Short mmCIF file of C-alpha atoms in Angstrom, two decimals:
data_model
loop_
_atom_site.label_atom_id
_atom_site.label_comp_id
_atom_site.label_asym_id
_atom_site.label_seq_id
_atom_site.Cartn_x
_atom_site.Cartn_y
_atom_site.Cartn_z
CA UNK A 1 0.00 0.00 0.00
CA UNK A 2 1.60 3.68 -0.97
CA UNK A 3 2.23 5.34 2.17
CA UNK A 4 1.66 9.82 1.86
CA UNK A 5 4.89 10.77 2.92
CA UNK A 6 3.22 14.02 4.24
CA UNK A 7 0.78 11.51 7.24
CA UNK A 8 1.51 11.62 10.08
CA UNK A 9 3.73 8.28 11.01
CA UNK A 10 1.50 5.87 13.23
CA UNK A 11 2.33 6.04 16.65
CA UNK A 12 3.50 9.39 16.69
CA UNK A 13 1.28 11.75 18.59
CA UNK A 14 -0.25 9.00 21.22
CA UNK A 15 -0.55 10.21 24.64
CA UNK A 16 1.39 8.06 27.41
CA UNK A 17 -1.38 7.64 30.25
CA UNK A 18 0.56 6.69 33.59
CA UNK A 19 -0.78 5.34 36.66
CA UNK A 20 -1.39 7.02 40.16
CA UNK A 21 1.99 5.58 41.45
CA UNK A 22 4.17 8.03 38.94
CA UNK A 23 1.85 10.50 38.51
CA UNK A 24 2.85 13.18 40.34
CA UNK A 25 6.66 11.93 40.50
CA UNK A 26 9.48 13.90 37.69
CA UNK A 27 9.89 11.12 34.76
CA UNK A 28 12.53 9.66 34.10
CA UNK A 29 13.76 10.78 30.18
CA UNK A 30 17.63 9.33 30.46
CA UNK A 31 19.17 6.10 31.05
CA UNK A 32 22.74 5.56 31.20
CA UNK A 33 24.01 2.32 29.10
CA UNK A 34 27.30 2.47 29.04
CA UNK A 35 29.36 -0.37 27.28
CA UNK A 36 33.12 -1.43 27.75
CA UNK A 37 34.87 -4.42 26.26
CA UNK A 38 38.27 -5.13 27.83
CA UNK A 39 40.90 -6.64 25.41
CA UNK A 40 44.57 -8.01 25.88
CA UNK A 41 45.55 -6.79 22.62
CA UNK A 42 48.45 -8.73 20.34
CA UNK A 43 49.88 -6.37 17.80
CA UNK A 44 51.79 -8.57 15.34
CA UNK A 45 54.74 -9.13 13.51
CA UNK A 46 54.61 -5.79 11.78
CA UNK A 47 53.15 -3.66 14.26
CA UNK A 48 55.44 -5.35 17.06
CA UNK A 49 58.50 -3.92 15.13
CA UNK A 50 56.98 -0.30 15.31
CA UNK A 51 56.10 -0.49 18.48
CA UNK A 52 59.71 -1.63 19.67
CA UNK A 53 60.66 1.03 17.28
CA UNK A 54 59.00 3.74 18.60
CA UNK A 55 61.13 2.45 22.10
CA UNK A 56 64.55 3.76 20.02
CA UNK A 57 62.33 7.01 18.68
CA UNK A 58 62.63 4.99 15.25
CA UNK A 59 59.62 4.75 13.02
CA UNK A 60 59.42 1.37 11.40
CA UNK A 61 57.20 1.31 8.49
CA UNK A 62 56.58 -1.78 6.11
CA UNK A 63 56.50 -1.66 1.65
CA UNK A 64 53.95 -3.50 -0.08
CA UNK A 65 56.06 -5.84 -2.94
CA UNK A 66 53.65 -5.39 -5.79
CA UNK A 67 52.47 -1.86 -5.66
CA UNK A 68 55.62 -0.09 -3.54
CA UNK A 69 53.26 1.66 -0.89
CA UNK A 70 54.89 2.64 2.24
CA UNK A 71 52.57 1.65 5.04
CA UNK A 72 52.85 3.52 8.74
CA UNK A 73 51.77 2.30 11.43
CA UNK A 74 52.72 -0.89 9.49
CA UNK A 75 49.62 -3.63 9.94
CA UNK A 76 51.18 -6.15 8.01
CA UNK A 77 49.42 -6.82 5.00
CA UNK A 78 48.57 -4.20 1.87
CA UNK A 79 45.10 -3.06 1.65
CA UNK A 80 45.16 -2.88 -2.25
CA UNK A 81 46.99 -5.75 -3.01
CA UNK A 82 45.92 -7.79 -0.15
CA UNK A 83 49.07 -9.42 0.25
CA UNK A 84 51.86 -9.04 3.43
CA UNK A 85 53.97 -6.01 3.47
CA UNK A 86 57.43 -6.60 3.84
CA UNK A 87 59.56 -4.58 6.21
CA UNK A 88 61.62 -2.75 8.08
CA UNK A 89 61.71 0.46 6.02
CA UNK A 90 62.48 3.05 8.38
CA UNK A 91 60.91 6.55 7.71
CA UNK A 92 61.93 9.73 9.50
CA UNK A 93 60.37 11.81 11.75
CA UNK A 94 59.10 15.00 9.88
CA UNK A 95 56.54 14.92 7.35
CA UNK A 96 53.59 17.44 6.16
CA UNK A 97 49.97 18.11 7.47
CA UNK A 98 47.76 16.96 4.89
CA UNK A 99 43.97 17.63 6.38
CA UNK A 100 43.51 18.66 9.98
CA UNK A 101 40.57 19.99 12.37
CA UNK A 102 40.12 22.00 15.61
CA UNK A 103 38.87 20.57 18.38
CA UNK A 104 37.11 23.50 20.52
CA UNK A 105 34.95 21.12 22.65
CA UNK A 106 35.96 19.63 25.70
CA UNK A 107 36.00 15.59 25.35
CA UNK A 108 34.83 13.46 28.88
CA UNK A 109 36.74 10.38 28.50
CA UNK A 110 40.42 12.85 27.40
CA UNK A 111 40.85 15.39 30.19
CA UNK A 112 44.47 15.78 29.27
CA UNK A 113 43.38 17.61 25.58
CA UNK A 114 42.54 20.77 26.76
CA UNK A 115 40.71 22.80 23.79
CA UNK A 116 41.17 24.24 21.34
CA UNK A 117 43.73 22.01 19.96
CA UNK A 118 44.70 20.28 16.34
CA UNK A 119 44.48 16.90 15.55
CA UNK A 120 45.56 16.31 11.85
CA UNK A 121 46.51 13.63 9.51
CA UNK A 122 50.08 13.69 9.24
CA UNK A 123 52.12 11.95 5.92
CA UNK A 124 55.53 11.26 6.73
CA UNK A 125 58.23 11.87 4.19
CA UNK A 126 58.42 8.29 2.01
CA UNK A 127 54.89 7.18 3.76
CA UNK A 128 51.95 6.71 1.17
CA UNK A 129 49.47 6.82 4.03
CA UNK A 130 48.87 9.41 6.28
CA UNK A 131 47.85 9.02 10.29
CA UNK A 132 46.55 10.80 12.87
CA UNK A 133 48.21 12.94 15.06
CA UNK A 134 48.30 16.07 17.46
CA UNK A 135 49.71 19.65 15.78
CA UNK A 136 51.51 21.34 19.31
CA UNK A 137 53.94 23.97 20.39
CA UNK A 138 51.93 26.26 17.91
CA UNK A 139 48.51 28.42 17.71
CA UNK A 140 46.26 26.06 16.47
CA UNK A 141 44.77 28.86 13.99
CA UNK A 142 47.92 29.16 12.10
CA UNK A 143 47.94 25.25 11.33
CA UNK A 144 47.48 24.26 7.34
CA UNK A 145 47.14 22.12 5.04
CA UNK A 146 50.60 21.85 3.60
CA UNK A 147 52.84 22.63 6.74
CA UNK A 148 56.04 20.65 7.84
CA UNK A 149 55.66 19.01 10.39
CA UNK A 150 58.50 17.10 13.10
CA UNK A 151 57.63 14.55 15.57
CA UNK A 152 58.44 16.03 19.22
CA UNK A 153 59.32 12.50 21.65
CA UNK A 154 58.95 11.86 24.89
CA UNK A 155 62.46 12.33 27.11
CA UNK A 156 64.49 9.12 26.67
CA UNK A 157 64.09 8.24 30.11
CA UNK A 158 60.35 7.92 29.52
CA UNK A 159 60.36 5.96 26.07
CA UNK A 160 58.27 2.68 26.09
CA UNK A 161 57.34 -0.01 23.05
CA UNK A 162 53.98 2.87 22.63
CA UNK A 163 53.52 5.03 19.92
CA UNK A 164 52.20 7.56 22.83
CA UNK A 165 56.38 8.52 22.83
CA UNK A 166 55.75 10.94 20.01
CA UNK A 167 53.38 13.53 21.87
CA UNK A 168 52.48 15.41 18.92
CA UNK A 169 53.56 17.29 16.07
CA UNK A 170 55.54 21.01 16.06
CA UNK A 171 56.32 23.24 13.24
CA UNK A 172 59.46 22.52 11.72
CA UNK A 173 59.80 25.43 10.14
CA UNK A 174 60.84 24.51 6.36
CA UNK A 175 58.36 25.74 3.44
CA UNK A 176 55.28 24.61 2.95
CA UNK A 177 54.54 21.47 0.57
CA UNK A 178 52.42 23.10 -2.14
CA UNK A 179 49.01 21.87 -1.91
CA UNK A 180 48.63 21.44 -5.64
CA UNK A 181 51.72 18.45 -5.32
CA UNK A 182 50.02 16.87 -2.26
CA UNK A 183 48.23 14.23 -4.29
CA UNK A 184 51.13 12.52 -4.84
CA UNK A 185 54.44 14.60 -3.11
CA UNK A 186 55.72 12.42 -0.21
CA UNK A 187 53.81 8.92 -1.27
CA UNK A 188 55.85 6.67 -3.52
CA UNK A 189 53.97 3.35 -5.31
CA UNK A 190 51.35 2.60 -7.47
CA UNK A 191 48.32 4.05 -6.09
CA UNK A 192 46.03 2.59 -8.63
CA UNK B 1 61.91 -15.08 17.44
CA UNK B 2 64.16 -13.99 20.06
CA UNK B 3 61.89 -11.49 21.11
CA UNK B 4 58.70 -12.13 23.50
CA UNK B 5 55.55 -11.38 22.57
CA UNK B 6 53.96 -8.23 22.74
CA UNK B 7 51.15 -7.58 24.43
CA UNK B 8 48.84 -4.88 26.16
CA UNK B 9 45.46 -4.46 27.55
CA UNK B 10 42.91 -2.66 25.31
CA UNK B 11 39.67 -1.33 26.74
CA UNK B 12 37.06 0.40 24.81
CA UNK B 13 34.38 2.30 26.64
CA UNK B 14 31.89 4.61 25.28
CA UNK B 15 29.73 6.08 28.44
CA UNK B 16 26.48 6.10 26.00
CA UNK B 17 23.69 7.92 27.56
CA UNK B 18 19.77 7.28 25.81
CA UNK B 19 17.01 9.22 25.99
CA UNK B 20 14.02 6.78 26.65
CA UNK B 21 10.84 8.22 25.29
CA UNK B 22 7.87 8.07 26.99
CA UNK B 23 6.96 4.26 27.08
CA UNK B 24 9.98 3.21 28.63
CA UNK B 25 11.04 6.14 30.30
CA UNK B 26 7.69 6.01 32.25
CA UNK B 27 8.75 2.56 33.14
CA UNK B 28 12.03 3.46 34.63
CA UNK B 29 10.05 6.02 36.39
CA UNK B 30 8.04 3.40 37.99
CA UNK B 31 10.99 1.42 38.95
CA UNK B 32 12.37 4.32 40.82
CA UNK B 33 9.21 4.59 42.81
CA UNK B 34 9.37 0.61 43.21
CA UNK B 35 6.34 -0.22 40.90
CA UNK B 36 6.66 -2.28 38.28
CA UNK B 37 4.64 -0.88 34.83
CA UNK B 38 3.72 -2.66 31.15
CA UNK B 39 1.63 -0.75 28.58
CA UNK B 40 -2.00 -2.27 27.64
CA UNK B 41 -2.23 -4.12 24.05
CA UNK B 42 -5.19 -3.35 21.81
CA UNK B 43 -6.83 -7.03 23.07
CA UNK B 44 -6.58 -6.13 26.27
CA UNK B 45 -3.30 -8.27 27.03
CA UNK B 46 -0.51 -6.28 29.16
CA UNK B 47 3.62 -6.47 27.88
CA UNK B 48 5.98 -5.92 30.41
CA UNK B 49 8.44 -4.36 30.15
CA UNK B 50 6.30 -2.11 28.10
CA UNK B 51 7.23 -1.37 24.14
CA UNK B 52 6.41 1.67 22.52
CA UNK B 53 4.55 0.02 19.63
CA UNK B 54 2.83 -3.08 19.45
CA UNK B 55 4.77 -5.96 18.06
CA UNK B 56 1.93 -7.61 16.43
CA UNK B 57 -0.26 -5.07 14.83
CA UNK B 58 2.75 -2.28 14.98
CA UNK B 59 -0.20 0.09 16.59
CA UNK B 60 1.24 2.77 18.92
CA UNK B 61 0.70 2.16 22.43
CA UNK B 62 0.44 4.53 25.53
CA UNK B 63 -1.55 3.39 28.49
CA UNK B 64 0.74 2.41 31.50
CA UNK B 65 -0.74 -0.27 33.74
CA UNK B 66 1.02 -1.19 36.95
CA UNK B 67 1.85 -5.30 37.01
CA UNK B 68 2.88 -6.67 40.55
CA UNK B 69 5.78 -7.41 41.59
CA UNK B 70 5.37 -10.85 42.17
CA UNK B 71 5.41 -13.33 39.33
CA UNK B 72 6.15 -16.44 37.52
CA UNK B 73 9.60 -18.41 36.22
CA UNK B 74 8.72 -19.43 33.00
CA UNK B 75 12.11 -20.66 31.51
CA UNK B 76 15.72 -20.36 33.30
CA UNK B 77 19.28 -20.90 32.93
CA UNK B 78 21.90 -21.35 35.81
CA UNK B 79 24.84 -18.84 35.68
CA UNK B 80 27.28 -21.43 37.21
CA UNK B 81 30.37 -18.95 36.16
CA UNK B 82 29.73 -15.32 36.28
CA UNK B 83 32.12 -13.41 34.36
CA UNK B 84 33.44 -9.76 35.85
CA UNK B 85 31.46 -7.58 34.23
CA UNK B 86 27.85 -9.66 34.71
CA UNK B 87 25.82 -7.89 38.10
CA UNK B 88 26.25 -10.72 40.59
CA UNK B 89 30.22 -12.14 42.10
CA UNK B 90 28.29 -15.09 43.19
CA UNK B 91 26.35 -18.07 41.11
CA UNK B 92 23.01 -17.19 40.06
CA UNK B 93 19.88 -17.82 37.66
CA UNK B 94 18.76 -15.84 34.53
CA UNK B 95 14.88 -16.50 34.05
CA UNK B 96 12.33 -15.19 32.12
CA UNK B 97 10.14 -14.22 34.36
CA UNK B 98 6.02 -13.33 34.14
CA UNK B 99 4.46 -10.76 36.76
CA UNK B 100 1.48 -11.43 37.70
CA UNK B 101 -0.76 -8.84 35.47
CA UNK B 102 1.56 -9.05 32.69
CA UNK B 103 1.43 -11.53 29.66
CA UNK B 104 4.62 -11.41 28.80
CA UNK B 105 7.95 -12.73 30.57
CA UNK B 106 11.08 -10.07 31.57
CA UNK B 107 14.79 -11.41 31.85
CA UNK B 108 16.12 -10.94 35.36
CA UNK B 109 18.16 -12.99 37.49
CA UNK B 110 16.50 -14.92 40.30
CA UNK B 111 19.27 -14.65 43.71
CA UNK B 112 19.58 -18.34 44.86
CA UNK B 113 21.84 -20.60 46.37
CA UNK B 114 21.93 -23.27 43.79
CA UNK B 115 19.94 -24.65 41.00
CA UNK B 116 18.35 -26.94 42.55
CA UNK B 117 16.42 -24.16 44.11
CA UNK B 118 14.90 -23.08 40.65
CA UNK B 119 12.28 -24.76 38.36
CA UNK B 120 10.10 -23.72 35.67
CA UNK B 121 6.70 -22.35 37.53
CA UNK B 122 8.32 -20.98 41.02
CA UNK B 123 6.77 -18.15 42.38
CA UNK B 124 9.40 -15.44 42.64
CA UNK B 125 8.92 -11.93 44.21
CA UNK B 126 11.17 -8.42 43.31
CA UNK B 127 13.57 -7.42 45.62
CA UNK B 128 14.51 -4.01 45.44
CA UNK B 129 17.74 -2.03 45.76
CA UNK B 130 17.25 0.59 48.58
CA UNK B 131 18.83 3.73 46.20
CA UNK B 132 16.61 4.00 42.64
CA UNK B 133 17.56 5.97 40.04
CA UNK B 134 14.96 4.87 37.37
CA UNK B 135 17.04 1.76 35.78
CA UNK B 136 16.50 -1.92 35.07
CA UNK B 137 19.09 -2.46 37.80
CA UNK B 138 16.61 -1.14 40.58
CA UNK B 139 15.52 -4.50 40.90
CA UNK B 140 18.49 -6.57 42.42
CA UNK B 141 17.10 -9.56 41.46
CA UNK B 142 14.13 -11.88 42.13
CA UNK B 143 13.93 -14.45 45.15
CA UNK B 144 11.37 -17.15 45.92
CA UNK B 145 7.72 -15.50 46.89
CA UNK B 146 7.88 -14.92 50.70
CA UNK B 147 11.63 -14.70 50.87
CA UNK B 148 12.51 -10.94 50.16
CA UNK B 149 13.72 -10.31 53.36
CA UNK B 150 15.48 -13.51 54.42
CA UNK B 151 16.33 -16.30 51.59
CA UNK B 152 18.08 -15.73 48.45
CA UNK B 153 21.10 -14.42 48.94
#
């Protein structure tokens, strides 16, 4: 049976009649239902090796055989080609911001990001995948699409197996990648 | 490989809160004030806990009726292992359980000592936590009609 798009949908528009025992009592419009799943997570051979890596402020990427893409955080495998990744191919730690956004509201569950800040989607120098990452030690209005970037650690003393030892991302300084190049500057292999 | 294993925990958490709508938010309502509530079917027949549209004829429903809070095991299963995040530290029963004035069962758990102390057709009663707040988790549990204040456990 056609339905008139413009009726009103059944069921909307029915009074809720209570009893005598809640009637004069505030209703309840809110239930909390939280959910948390607790893992013991097992990174893998690839991710293992960035992750002991990131212990020697080292970032261990992997290469996909067939199509040359530079994979970081390395997962092991290439998305395209759907074969493993080979590795260690070990990119530096400066790179360009290719997208980012400002975060000007307060999130529960990370009290240590105090707004505003920038997260943005950093591509290393030889990566062909970009990954997410904080913009600090600048204003984050004068952040852009385009701007060098280098990784700024954790002290030495405080390094673990985490990619947490790279806090976030600072202005190197050096010119701009052009945005016109940024389709394919900085991301070697056969994208198609 | 020389190297061991690397591992870590992992937790994901979101702290979701829902909005409940009228239906079911007037049944959270009533479990706050420690009465139990289903919404009346167009034959008359009473589903608890209450849905905000009818799952047979799909016709909006509305009018709250209070069920007791006394009722009916209709099916079970003994939780012999509870795992850390279920509600109880200690073995207990899940049951589908029909109040009397409803025509339809609820999952709860049902606070006894041991199986053996369940079966389809035992009369259970609600016993409630002393501090509401208008959740499903007002009522404890269920134990054995005429127990609320001593058996169970």
């Amino acid at each position: 049976m056609p339905v008139d798009p413009d009726s009103t949908p059944v069921g909307l528009g029915v009074e809720v009649t209570a009893p005598a025992s809640i009637a004069d009592v505030e209703m309840v419009q809110r239930v909390r239902t939280p959910i948390r799943i607790e893992y013991t997570y097992t990174p893998g051979r690839a991710l293992s090796a960035y992750l002991r890596g990131m212990a020697e402020k080292r970032i261990v990427a992997e290469r996909c055989p067939r199509t040359g893409q530079v994979f970081v955080p390395p997962r092991g495998v290439s998305p395209m080609a759907g074969i493993p990744t080979v590795g260690p191919v070990e990119l530096p730690d400066v790179g360009y911001v290719e997208s980012f956004n400002i975060t000007r509201v307060p999130i529960a569950t990370r009290p240590d990001l105090e707004p505003p800040y920038c997260s943005a989607w950093i591509v290393l120098d030889g990566a062909s995948v970009g990954f997410m990452g904080l913009v600090i030690n600048c204003e984050p209005e004068s952040v852009r699409m385009g701007m060098r970037v280098k990784a700024v650690w954790k002290p030495d003393d405080e390094l673990e197996k985490s990619a947490t030892n790279i806090l976030g991302w600072e202005p190197s300084g050096e010119p701009d990648v052009e945005i016109s190049d940024i389709e394919t500057i900085g991301r070697p292999g056969d994208l198609q | 490989m020389a190297d061991d294993v690397l591992t870590a925990p992992l937790v994901l958490e979101y702290p979701f809160t829902r909005t409940t709508g009228p239906v079911v938010g007037a049944f959270l309502t009533g479990l706050r004030e420690g009465v139990v509530l289903g919404v009346r079917r167009p034959d008359g027949t009473v589903l608890c806990p209450p849905l905000e549209y009818d799952p047979i004829t799909a016709t909006a429903l509305g009018e709250m009726v209070e069920v007791a809070s006394t009722g009916t095991v209709t099916s079970w299963s003994w939780n012999g292992a509870p795992r850390a995040q279920q509600p109880f530290e200690r073995n207990f029963a899940w049951a589908l359980i029909t109040l009397d004035g409803a025509d339809t069962p609820m999952l709860h758990a049902v606070l006894v000592d041991s199986p053996a102390a369940m079966s389809t057709g035992m009369r259970v009663e609600i016993r409630w936590r002393d501090e509401r707040e208008g959740h499903i988790a007002d009522i404890e549990g269920f134990v054995p009609l005429g127990s609320v204040d001593g058996k169970g456990f």
